XYZ file of C-alpha atoms in Angstrom:
693
model
C 17.623 72.696 22.493
C 17.793 72.636 18.684
C 15.179 70.751 16.593
C 18.376 68.155 15.659
C 18.634 67.338 19.200
C 15.275 66.718 19.763
C 14.947 64.866 16.734
C 18.050 63.067 17.540
C 16.750 62.153 21.142
C 13.399 60.731 19.812
C 15.439 58.599 17.456
C 17.795 56.958 19.646
C 15.939 57.411 23.443
C 12.851 55.392 24.120
C 10.156 57.148 25.799
C 9.607 56.222 29.324
C 6.064 55.136 28.695
C 7.601 52.648 25.588
C 9.916 51.535 27.911
C 7.047 50.259 30.401
C 5.000 48.812 27.370
C 7.883 46.673 26.101
C 8.733 45.470 29.884
C 4.991 44.673 29.850
C 5.271 42.736 26.536
C 8.189 41.157 27.790
C 6.410 39.933 31.002
C 3.570 38.903 29.078
C 5.521 36.935 26.587
C 7.437 35.076 28.916
C 4.198 33.903 31.047
C 2.897 32.904 27.751
C 5.796 30.759 26.715
C 5.434 28.981 29.987
C 1.776 28.558 29.627
C 2.679 26.883 26.075
C 5.402 24.778 27.660
C 3.179 23.436 30.537
C 0.526 22.724 27.803
C 3.171 20.900 25.827
C 4.374 19.213 29.051
C 0.587 17.933 29.806
C 0.199 16.614 26.270
C -2.286 19.319 25.099
C -0.968 20.394 21.991
C -4.055 21.820 20.602
C -4.297 23.937 23.441
C -0.575 24.880 23.336
C -0.990 26.178 19.796
C -4.111 28.152 20.444
C -2.522 29.942 23.118
C 0.382 30.929 20.680
C -2.348 31.662 17.784
C -4.417 33.966 20.113
C -1.268 35.910 20.962
C -0.462 39.395 19.534
C 3.247 39.009 19.307
C 6.109 36.907 18.227
C 7.887 34.158 20.149
C 11.417 32.745 20.156
C 11.835 30.620 17.179
C 13.160 27.406 19.174
C 9.502 27.287 20.533
C 8.209 27.417 17.182
C 10.349 24.731 15.949
C 9.408 22.637 18.639
C 5.848 22.972 18.249
C 6.353 22.138 14.316
C 7.768 18.903 15.478
C 5.207 17.855 17.823
C 2.138 18.823 15.399
C 0.012 15.746 14.008
C -3.043 17.647 12.593
C -3.606 20.013 9.654
C -5.458 22.691 11.776
C -2.819 23.157 14.085
C -0.040 23.422 11.550
C -2.210 25.816 9.733
C -2.592 27.929 12.957
C 1.377 27.866 13.838
C 2.336 28.733 10.155
C -0.020 31.733 10.107
C 1.186 32.961 13.310
C 4.925 32.751 12.564
C 4.431 34.298 8.911
C 2.358 36.822 10.391
C 4.807 38.151 13.027
C 7.877 37.268 11.018
C 7.172 37.719 6.864
C 10.834 36.374 6.478
C 11.507 33.780 9.326
C 14.651 31.736 9.047
C 15.122 29.202 6.543
C 15.614 26.417 9.183
C 12.141 27.300 10.506
C 10.479 26.992 7.057
C 12.102 23.610 6.997
C 10.519 22.224 9.814
C 7.419 23.421 9.107
C 7.656 21.590 5.770
C 8.820 18.411 7.340
C 5.834 18.599 9.613
C 3.378 18.761 6.997
C 5.075 15.711 5.412
C 5.322 13.541 8.317
C 1.195 14.263 8.920
C 0.562 13.473 5.243
C -0.142 16.705 3.862
C 1.933 16.977 0.850
C 0.043 19.657 -0.834
C 0.886 22.179 1.850
C 4.501 21.018 2.208
C 4.941 21.466 -1.536
C 3.328 25.228 -1.496
C 5.323 26.007 1.482
C 8.527 24.965 -0.471
C 7.394 26.792 -3.763
C 6.871 29.828 -1.799
C 10.423 30.232 -0.371
C 12.650 32.616 -1.720
C 15.689 31.067 -0.197
C 16.330 27.314 0.273
C 19.392 25.329 1.359
C 20.145 21.636 1.655
C 17.597 21.090 4.535
C 14.596 22.606 2.399
C 15.329 19.962 -0.255
C 15.986 17.075 1.853
C 12.527 18.386 3.592
C 10.319 18.259 0.807
C 12.102 14.911 -0.845
C 11.466 13.090 2.165
C 7.776 14.155 2.601
C 7.335 12.919 -1.042
C 9.041 9.699 -0.635
C 7.495 9.135 2.546
C 3.892 10.039 0.869
C 4.232 7.313 -1.988
C 5.365 10.061 -4.554
C 8.036 8.538 -5.515
C 8.387 10.091 -9.170
C 8.005 13.589 -7.736
C 10.916 12.994 -5.017
C 13.125 11.931 -7.915
C 12.184 14.855 -9.816
C 13.094 17.109 -7.049
C 16.110 15.487 -6.731
C 17.222 15.987 -10.381
C 16.293 19.946 -9.805
C 18.115 19.805 -6.484
C 21.276 18.634 -8.467
C 20.961 20.989 -11.172
C 20.969 24.134 -8.910
C 24.238 22.657 -7.418
C 23.115 21.587 -4.044
C 25.085 18.785 -2.696
C 23.073 15.742 -1.204
C 23.479 14.355 2.232
C 22.833 10.545 3.771
C 19.010 11.963 4.281
C 18.457 12.971 0.901
C 20.116 10.153 -0.446
C 18.097 7.891 1.849
C 14.883 9.469 0.901
C 15.737 9.080 -2.972
C 16.572 5.398 -2.568
C 13.213 4.952 -0.987
C 11.568 6.653 -3.671
C 13.515 4.396 -6.246
C 11.920 1.252 -4.333
C 8.636 2.609 -5.160
C 8.419 3.263 -8.367
C 11.211 0.351 -9.236
C 13.690 2.002 -10.806
C 16.742 0.031 -11.041
C 18.824 2.430 -13.225
C 18.439 5.608 -10.897
C 19.043 3.254 -7.847
C 22.377 2.372 -9.392
C 23.252 6.103 -9.991
C 22.441 6.769 -6.489
C 24.574 3.901 -5.380
C 27.505 5.876 -7.295
C 26.628 8.705 -5.432
C 26.656 7.160 -1.853
C 30.410 6.102 -3.078
C 31.303 9.371 -4.538
C 30.214 11.456 -1.295
C 32.083 8.887 0.918
C 28.648 7.774 2.728
C 29.193 4.019 1.899
C 29.794 3.239 5.581
C 26.656 4.769 6.613
C 24.377 1.612 7.870
C 21.001 2.942 6.960
C 22.058 3.918 3.424
C 23.599 0.501 2.693
C 20.456 -1.257 4.214
C 18.403 1.228 1.877
C 20.592 0.017 -0.936
C 19.956 -3.717 -0.170
C 16.272 -2.962 0.207
C 15.829 -0.949 -2.942
C 17.823 -3.836 -5.075
C 15.564 -6.131 -3.635
C 12.514 -4.366 -4.727
C 13.763 -3.990 -8.137
C 14.104 -7.893 -8.630
C 18.002 -7.666 -8.441
C 18.429 -10.055 -5.659
C 22.547 -10.936 -6.932
C 23.302 -7.180 -6.235
C 20.955 -6.797 -2.728
C 22.825 -9.868 -1.381
C 26.211 -8.502 -2.695
C 25.382 -5.420 -0.832
C 24.442 -7.352 2.472
C 27.297 -9.481 2.617
C 29.405 -6.109 2.564
C 27.905 -4.789 5.514
C 30.429 -5.829 8.782
C 27.534 -6.106 11.316
C 24.135 -5.926 9.611
C 21.294 -5.147 12.222
C 17.880 -6.418 12.725
C 16.318 -4.101 10.414
C 18.685 -4.932 7.461
C 18.300 -8.743 8.178
C 14.550 -8.192 7.983
C 14.936 -6.174 4.985
C 16.964 -9.198 3.082
C 14.601 -12.104 4.380
C 11.564 -10.040 3.014
C 13.201 -9.429 0.137
C 13.942 -13.003 -0.768
C 10.341 -13.895 0.202
C 8.859 -11.212 -2.249
C 10.751 -12.709 -5.416
C 9.571 -16.052 -4.607
C 12.843 -17.176 -3.266
C 11.656 -18.732 0.017
C 14.114 -21.419 0.381
C 16.524 -18.591 0.561
C 14.686 -16.769 2.995
C 14.174 -19.561 5.631
C 18.166 -19.927 5.241
C 18.730 -16.202 6.120
C 16.676 -16.168 8.936
C 18.462 -18.902 10.561
C 21.840 -17.280 9.372
C 20.426 -14.647 11.638
C 20.457 -16.359 14.633
C 23.993 -17.915 14.127
C 25.380 -14.275 14.489
C 23.169 -13.631 17.839
C 20.644 -10.851 16.121
C 17.510 -10.471 17.545
C 14.905 -10.505 14.980
C 12.063 -7.965 14.548
C 8.305 -9.504 15.035
C 8.123 -8.884 11.204
C 11.114 -10.638 10.338
C 9.477 -14.068 12.471
C 6.235 -13.349 10.332
C 8.196 -13.327 7.012
C 10.140 -16.326 7.885
C 7.190 -18.078 8.771
C 5.570 -17.159 5.507
C 8.604 -18.542 3.760
C 8.158 -21.872 5.706
C 4.191 -21.831 4.440
C 5.644 -21.390 1.074
C 7.867 -24.339 1.336
C 5.619 -26.669 3.401
C 8.443 -26.673 5.965
C 6.469 -27.736 8.874
C 10.000 -28.753 10.840
C 11.387 -25.257 10.598
C 8.034 -23.737 11.020
C 7.887 -25.321 14.394
C 11.508 -24.231 15.163
C 10.484 -20.793 14.633
C 7.407 -21.220 16.907
C 9.947 -22.249 19.424
C 11.912 -19.290 19.008
C 9.325 -16.916 19.075
C 7.714 -18.353 22.327
C 11.580 -18.086 24.012
C 11.711 -14.578 22.582
C 8.317 -13.926 23.962
C 6.890 -12.848 20.697
C 4.105 -15.611 20.567
C 1.717 -13.353 21.848
C 2.496 -10.792 18.787
C -0.621 -10.443 16.835
C 1.368 -10.532 13.437
C 3.496 -13.418 14.606
C 0.268 -15.329 16.130
C -1.443 -14.591 12.543
C 1.519 -16.145 10.703
C 1.769 -18.971 12.776
C -1.711 -19.738 12.267
C -1.031 -19.813 8.286
C 1.907 -21.765 8.507
C 0.310 -24.600 10.321
C -2.790 -24.549 8.129
C -0.672 -24.521 4.758
C 1.250 -27.550 6.189
C -1.679 -29.302 6.950
C -1.778 -29.157 11.079
C -4.973 -26.645 11.360
C -5.364 -28.293 14.890
C -2.417 -26.560 15.865
C -3.256 -23.375 14.145
C -6.529 -23.447 16.188
C -4.823 -24.072 19.696
C -2.571 -21.243 18.809
C -5.897 -19.181 18.002
C -7.620 -20.219 21.249
C -4.276 -19.530 23.076
C -4.430 -15.708 22.363
C -5.943 -13.623 25.098
C -6.588 -10.706 23.079
C -7.680 -11.668 19.429
C -7.807 -9.101 16.987
C -9.186 -8.964 13.441
C -6.233 -10.226 11.687
C -5.994 -13.106 14.067
C -9.809 -13.839 13.640
C -9.119 -13.364 9.742
C -6.367 -16.103 10.033
C -8.062 -18.557 11.442
C -11.154 -18.405 9.264
C -8.668 -18.694 5.990
C -6.789 -21.519 7.649
C -10.237 -23.859 7.920
C -11.432 -22.496 4.781
C -8.295 -23.053 2.553
C -7.897 -26.383 4.041
C -11.497 -27.585 2.905
C -12.880 -26.693 6.666
C -15.636 -24.280 5.240
C -18.194 -25.402 7.553
C -16.004 -24.609 10.401
C -14.748 -21.490 8.859
C -18.083 -20.049 8.678
C -19.109 -20.998 12.237
C -16.115 -19.070 13.474
C -16.635 -16.265 10.719
C -20.290 -16.060 12.050
C -18.683 -15.648 15.834
C -16.227 -12.509 14.490
C -16.718 -9.585 16.920
C -16.054 -7.288 13.753
C -15.249 -7.933 10.269
C -13.539 -6.352 7.434
C -13.606 -7.101 3.684
C -10.590 -9.325 4.063
C -12.503 -11.175 6.307
C -15.333 -11.530 3.916
C -12.666 -12.424 0.802
C -10.914 -15.269 2.975
C -14.448 -16.775 3.480
C -15.741 -16.624 -0.106
C -12.193 -17.668 -1.324
C -12.564 -20.792 0.814
C -15.899 -21.599 -0.783
C -14.208 -20.935 -4.472
C -11.028 -22.992 -3.699
C -13.145 -25.742 -2.319
C -15.284 -25.822 -5.623
C -18.770 -24.819 -3.318
C -20.111 -22.758 -6.255
C -23.701 -22.721 -4.824
C -22.804 -21.646 -1.254
C -20.267 -19.016 -2.567
C -22.861 -17.502 -4.595
C -25.279 -17.254 -1.540
C -22.404 -15.846 0.418
C -22.076 -13.197 -2.399
C -25.744 -12.307 -1.843
C -25.325 -12.114 1.758
C -22.653 -9.575 1.115
C -24.518 -7.428 -0.835
C -27.665 -7.533 1.483
C -25.584 -6.269 4.217
C -23.970 -3.661 2.227
C -20.584 -4.538 2.674
C -17.958 -2.697 0.523
C -16.378 -5.135 -2.171
C -12.507 -4.444 -3.236
C -10.879 -6.020 -6.339
C -10.199 -9.282 -4.778
C -13.875 -9.706 -4.110
C -15.018 -9.085 -7.618
C -12.312 -11.347 -8.623
C -13.519 -14.036 -6.360
C -16.905 -13.249 -7.514
C -16.535 -14.055 -11.394
C -14.842 -17.120 -10.347
C -17.892 -18.048 -9.034
C -19.372 -16.998 -12.291
C -17.110 -18.988 -13.999
C -17.643 -22.197 -11.894
C -21.190 -22.096 -11.986
C -21.130 -21.297 -16.066
C -23.502 -18.360 -15.521
C -22.374 -16.060 -18.411
C -25.122 -13.592 -17.578
C -24.226 -13.051 -13.972
C -20.812 -12.838 -15.454
C -21.686 -10.075 -17.426
C -23.579 -7.783 -14.795
C -20.383 -8.045 -12.550
C -18.525 -7.019 -15.614
C -21.102 -4.041 -15.922
C -20.662 -3.466 -12.109
C -16.671 -3.058 -12.528
C -17.006 -0.818 -15.594
C -19.406 1.603 -13.779
C -17.365 1.739 -10.638
C -13.982 2.345 -12.562
C -12.107 -0.883 -11.402
C -11.480 -2.580 -14.975
C -7.881 -1.213 -15.159
C -7.089 -3.359 -11.954
C -5.027 -6.321 -13.468
C -6.510 -9.138 -11.120
C -9.880 -8.220 -11.902
C -9.150 -8.086 -15.899
C -7.583 -11.536 -15.718
C -10.843 -13.080 -13.468
C -13.088 -11.206 -16.248
C -10.662 -12.856 -19.267
C -11.005 -16.385 -17.286
C -14.810 -15.927 -16.710
C -15.337 -15.430 -20.372
C -13.115 -18.372 -21.495
C -14.853 -20.701 -19.143
C -18.148 -19.859 -19.917
C -17.484 -20.581 -23.782
C -18.059 -16.881 -24.917
C -14.459 -16.782 -26.752
C -15.454 -13.630 -28.597
C -15.907 -11.432 -25.389
C -12.928 -13.098 -24.269
C -10.877 -12.100 -27.084
C -12.491 -8.663 -27.202
C -11.594 -7.855 -23.577
C -8.237 -9.382 -24.078
C -7.255 -6.782 -26.570
C -9.208 -4.084 -24.378
C -6.525 -4.823 -21.515
C -3.870 -3.485 -23.837
C -0.811 -2.627 -22.029
C -2.252 -3.731 -18.643
C -1.709 -7.396 -19.928
C 0.881 -9.678 -18.056
C 1.717 -13.613 -18.338
C -1.532 -14.672 -16.728
C -3.674 -12.286 -19.101
C -1.850 -14.803 -22.189
C -2.101 -17.683 -20.277
C -5.963 -17.648 -19.609
C -6.534 -16.687 -23.228
C -4.161 -19.673 -24.355
C -6.160 -22.143 -21.956
C -9.309 -20.487 -22.922
C -8.584 -21.700 -26.774
C -7.095 -25.037 -25.608
C -10.449 -25.847 -23.590
C -12.690 -25.330 -26.761
C -10.583 -26.953 -29.287
C -9.125 -23.689 -30.823
C -5.692 -25.258 -30.849
C -4.341 -23.489 -33.813
C -5.642 -20.320 -32.573
C -3.581 -20.672 -29.089
C -0.452 -21.516 -31.248
C -0.669 -18.395 -33.169
C -1.662 -16.414 -29.710
C 1.942 -17.845 -28.430
C 3.448 -16.313 -31.195
C 2.012 -12.813 -30.481
C 2.830 -13.373 -26.301
C 6.365 -13.434 -27.120
C 6.469 -9.599 -28.126
C 4.985 -8.559 -25.071
C 5.650 -10.800 -22.170
C 7.747 -13.843 -21.168
C 5.841 -17.011 -20.892
C 5.792 -19.183 -17.922
C 5.885 -22.751 -17.121
C 2.218 -22.755 -17.257
C 2.369 -21.417 -20.818
C 4.338 -24.396 -21.842
C 2.050 -26.724 -20.150
C -0.893 -25.541 -22.076
C 0.847 -25.354 -25.454
C 2.270 -28.872 -25.238
C -1.260 -30.275 -24.198
C -2.720 -28.327 -27.140
C 0.232 -30.108 -29.589
C -0.431 -33.375 -28.101
C -4.311 -33.014 -28.859
C -3.883 -32.340 -32.361
C -0.924 -34.379 -33.303
C 1.299 -31.119 -34.020
C 4.822 -32.836 -33.559
C 6.608 -30.009 -35.370
C 5.363 -27.237 -33.044
C 5.827 -29.351 -30.191
C 9.413 -29.790 -31.183
C 9.757 -25.923 -31.628
C 8.643 -25.422 -27.909
C 10.756 -27.839 -26.525
C 13.623 -26.406 -28.269
C 12.524 -22.652 -27.367
C 12.102 -23.982 -23.484
C 15.765 -25.393 -23.538
C 17.280 -22.610 -25.374
C 15.839 -19.947 -23.211
C 16.909 -21.786 -19.878
C 13.542 -22.768 -18.465
C 13.524 -25.111 -15.663
C 12.014 -28.127 -16.849
C 9.599 -29.248 -13.880
C 7.316 -32.127 -13.267
C 4.618 -30.443 -14.924
C 6.481 -29.441 -18.143
C 8.095 -32.848 -18.239
C 4.874 -34.733 -17.744
C 3.697 -32.418 -20.678
C 6.591 -33.231 -22.844
C 6.064 -36.877 -22.003
C 2.349 -36.626 -23.080
C 3.009 -34.902 -26.216
C 5.696 -37.172 -27.649
C 3.585 -39.968 -26.836
C 0.234 -38.732 -28.181
C 2.538 -37.577 -31.320
C 3.804 -41.415 -31.593
C 7.512 -40.546 -30.992
C 7.391 -42.713 -27.755
C 11.457 -42.798 -27.764
C 11.590 -39.316 -27.200
C 8.859 -39.602 -24.328
C 10.986 -42.309 -22.732
C 14.066 -40.185 -22.779
C 12.638 -37.089 -21.068
C 11.076 -39.274 -18.524
C 14.410 -41.075 -17.659
C 16.064 -37.853 -17.345
C 13.878 -36.982 -14.607
C 15.998 -36.644 -11.099
C 12.763 -37.514 -9.371
C 9.458 -38.860 -10.823
C 6.281 -38.342 -9.296
C 2.587 -39.956 -10.008
C 1.863 -37.710 -12.391
C 4.840 -37.968 -14.174
C 4.631 -42.127 -14.177
C 1.029 -41.776 -15.241
C 1.811 -39.924 -17.950
C 4.314 -42.255 -19.311
C 1.977 -45.220 -18.703
C -0.570 -43.687 -20.368
C 1.857 -42.485 -23.506
C 2.876 -46.108 -23.715
C -0.891 -47.209 -23.839
C -1.643 -44.941 -26.398
C 1.136 -46.571 -28.695
C -0.001 -50.128 -27.930
C 2.812 -51.039 -25.858
C 1.633 -52.943 -23.144
C 4.352 -55.151 -22.033
C 6.249 -51.805 -21.468
C 3.246 -50.653 -19.404
C 3.450 -53.729 -17.075
C 7.383 -52.911 -16.543
C 6.981 -49.444 -16.020
C 4.592 -50.230 -13.118
C 6.829 -52.703 -11.681
C 9.448 -49.823 -11.855
C 7.057 -47.230 -9.922
C 6.309 -50.041 -7.409
C 10.094 -50.391 -6.474
C 10.329 -46.613 -6.107
C 7.775 -46.287 -3.873
C 5.079 -44.426 -5.861
C 1.666 -45.040 -4.806
C -0.490 -45.816 -7.798
C -3.988 -44.088 -8.304
C -7.241 -44.731 -10.405
C -5.266 -43.149 -13.522
C -2.255 -45.787 -13.187
C -4.974 -48.645 -12.805
C -6.630 -47.391 -15.958
C -3.390 -47.786 -18.142
C -2.238 -51.005 -16.426
C -5.652 -52.622 -17.224
C -5.674 -51.390 -20.894
C -1.982 -53.145 -20.970
C -3.558 -56.261 -19.755
C -6.279 -56.081 -22.165
C -3.600 -55.369 -25.286
C -1.809 -58.058 -24.129
C -4.205 -60.448 -23.473
C -2.951 -60.793 -20.093
C -6.558 -61.937 -18.385
C -5.467 -63.514 -14.919
C -2.657 -60.534 -14.760
C -5.437 -57.980 -14.983
C -7.511 -59.839 -12.387
C -4.725 -59.870 -9.976
C -4.387 -55.979 -10.626
C -7.987 -55.172 -10.144
C -8.309 -57.102 -6.976
C -4.936 -55.310 -5.737
C -6.653 -51.965 -6.404
C -8.920 -52.203 -3.074
C -7.133 -54.872 -1.378
C -3.294 -53.742 -1.542
C -3.513 -49.966 -2.626
C -6.838 -48.757 -1.448
C -8.060 -47.315 -4.557
C -11.502 -47.496 -4.952
C -12.703 -49.021 -8.604
C -14.479 -46.718 -10.840
C -16.569 -47.315 -14.009
C -13.758 -47.194 -16.373
C -12.069 -49.984 -14.724
C -15.010 -52.227 -14.365
C -15.732 -51.597 -18.367
C -11.994 -52.439 -18.892
C -12.186 -55.872 -17.214
C -15.609 -56.712 -18.776
C -13.983 -56.066 -22.260
C -10.858 -58.013 -21.123
C -13.189 -61.131 -20.316
C -15.115 -60.736 -23.649
C -12.500 -60.341 -25.640
C -10.660 -63.177 -24.895
C -13.874 -65.701 -24.287
C -13.684 -66.031 -20.451
C -17.105 -66.674 -19.815
C -16.899 -67.883 -15.999
C -15.013 -65.159 -15.049
C -17.211 -62.601 -16.751
C -20.217 -63.883 -14.694
C -18.265 -64.008 -11.497
C -17.092 -60.333 -12.128
C -20.572 -59.073 -13.121
C -22.283 -60.932 -9.925
C -19.520 -59.389 -7.628
C -19.665 -55.697 -9.197
C -20.473 -53.121 -6.409
C -22.431 -50.637 -9.075
C -25.077 -51.836 -11.661
C -23.803 -52.465 -15.193
C -23.862 -50.019 -17.536
C -25.393 -49.492 -20.987
C -21.763 -49.762 -22.351
C -20.785 -52.716 -20.247
C -24.255 -54.888 -21.303
C -23.655 -53.840 -25.228
C -20.131 -55.529 -24.890
C -21.622 -58.463 -23.072
C -24.433 -59.111 -25.800
C -21.706 -58.752 -28.421
C -19.472 -61.339 -26.889
C -22.568 -63.518 -26.520
C -23.033 -63.616 -29.860
C -19.710 -64.307 -30.959
C -19.095 -67.130 -28.476
C -22.943 -68.760 -28.166
C -23.655 -67.817 -24.717
C -27.204 -67.722 -25.022
C -28.484 -67.666 -21.464
C -25.994 -64.564 -20.360
C -26.681 -62.884 -23.568
C -30.326 -63.116 -23.025
C -29.701 -62.086 -19.062
C -27.823 -59.091 -20.552
C -30.194 -58.170 -23.287
C -33.190 -58.392 -20.406
C -31.066 -55.963 -18.456
C -30.456 -53.362 -21.190
C -34.069 -53.434 -22.106
C -34.669 -52.450 -18.391
C -31.901 -49.427 -18.565
C -33.189 -48.244 -22.004
C -36.952 -48.375 -20.610
């Protein structure tokens, strides 16, 4: 046999011992595959991966793909990837794609990016996998960058790619790119894909373009329950709570079963509207659909009833929950705390089996909302002693406590803590610091901190600075700050309320008119607050005709607006107009308060209507159940003294539920000198001497 023949046989024929070895490996491989599959069936993934990792040969690619899909830990993924590449240096692209997807699904974005970067060959699935991983893990900017690279390399996106990119647009709130992707959806013929159309509704809503979101929603023939949940949630987030409730009930008219989160969102919208009746209807639907035991729905029901003033209903729901979780406990604590029941809230808080920072914040927010500053401070100290973690909400509330107590030193200490822990960039904390310095009267620090906030400032920041200037009679600075504000952010209704009050206090009618014009030109809604501020500004600037015109234009007038107009007429010595307004107010069924009667009694004083003033004073407690305050007693004493009503004055002082004050006695003494009321004058002088002793 020639050497060539021997070589030929060696190359093309397997030696008998090698054949036996191959059969042995195949049998062992088959046995190990069965062992791995049995571990998978028994939900023992770690054992399955360990068996594969310790095996000295490769396995079918389908098994690797299955294991990549099931992996949920970084260690298992690393073992699987290591074994695959050890025995298959150039594995199929689809298998590497599965590995990238697995890393993304488990939250290991850096590993997914390393694997993607090392790929020599990529297909559309590779790009989909890494873009989806970035989108799911909150790296929206990276996802959009990768999508741009993908298109530059001529790879056509599919529905999965576009859905991930739209999700990333929603994360970074990029309306421009969202519209471009919308165009690609149309270009590639994916418009009938329900997931993509729902994603378009979602991203337009997140970017604040609710008109486009609604148009996209209305073009879907049969929206599914997810799409309905998206549109309701987006209306809720942009503050259109009325439309959120309307859409929820429309959903039922087309027989679409809601998700638990849809019910929760609808209940949150009812809370914003104080819509008790609609909230109770949703409660009934939740019970009918067996969602009333769901923790998310139960918590929302508790919050809705609390916001609508029905804390008893909220407590009944809480008591009916058999297995209360942390969310339900916190919701009930918050319900009591936000409605003034801080004692009940604290009792419940103390009984909580576990607490988190949200629970602590709910209790602290209750104290601050109810202006219980000392209790709030004690609670903060308790948090510090028990080493509970504090987040940005906690620190904002602590700063509110400092402002409420006017404790500047404590506020500075909190500022130092915020600086040391790097939390000063948080806008909520930054605004709370600004508010604290303003309320504590340290306007220099408020101004310095405001400019340090730089580009992170929002409308609330500007309003806080404006309010601080207004509160401390820095009216000119407030007006000039408004001029700067317009370069950076859009003013809110609250801004105009503050500015109009400033103009009223300094009689700046020209600036007041300019602000009024700005409101009208820019299409702001003139709500009750702004209307009241306009009435007050024009009245105090002695332009009563303008004030009356604005008052009469109101579609509905609440007590605050009536009071603004009544006090405005008083300021302009229009007593007869005050008395006429009060009659109209009674006819409209608006219940007066102590502010109303301050204006009415002042009008009686200016018009010399003694008997009418007595009638109105008596009606305060007899008819309207308004307890007279010192200002009302002072006004009546001034009325009797001014018009020489000695008998009425003596009877009034005798029947007072409180002791006469220094200013009251001084008025009586002055009247006694003028009218020669010797005995009454001696009595008043003696009482005044006792007070000043």
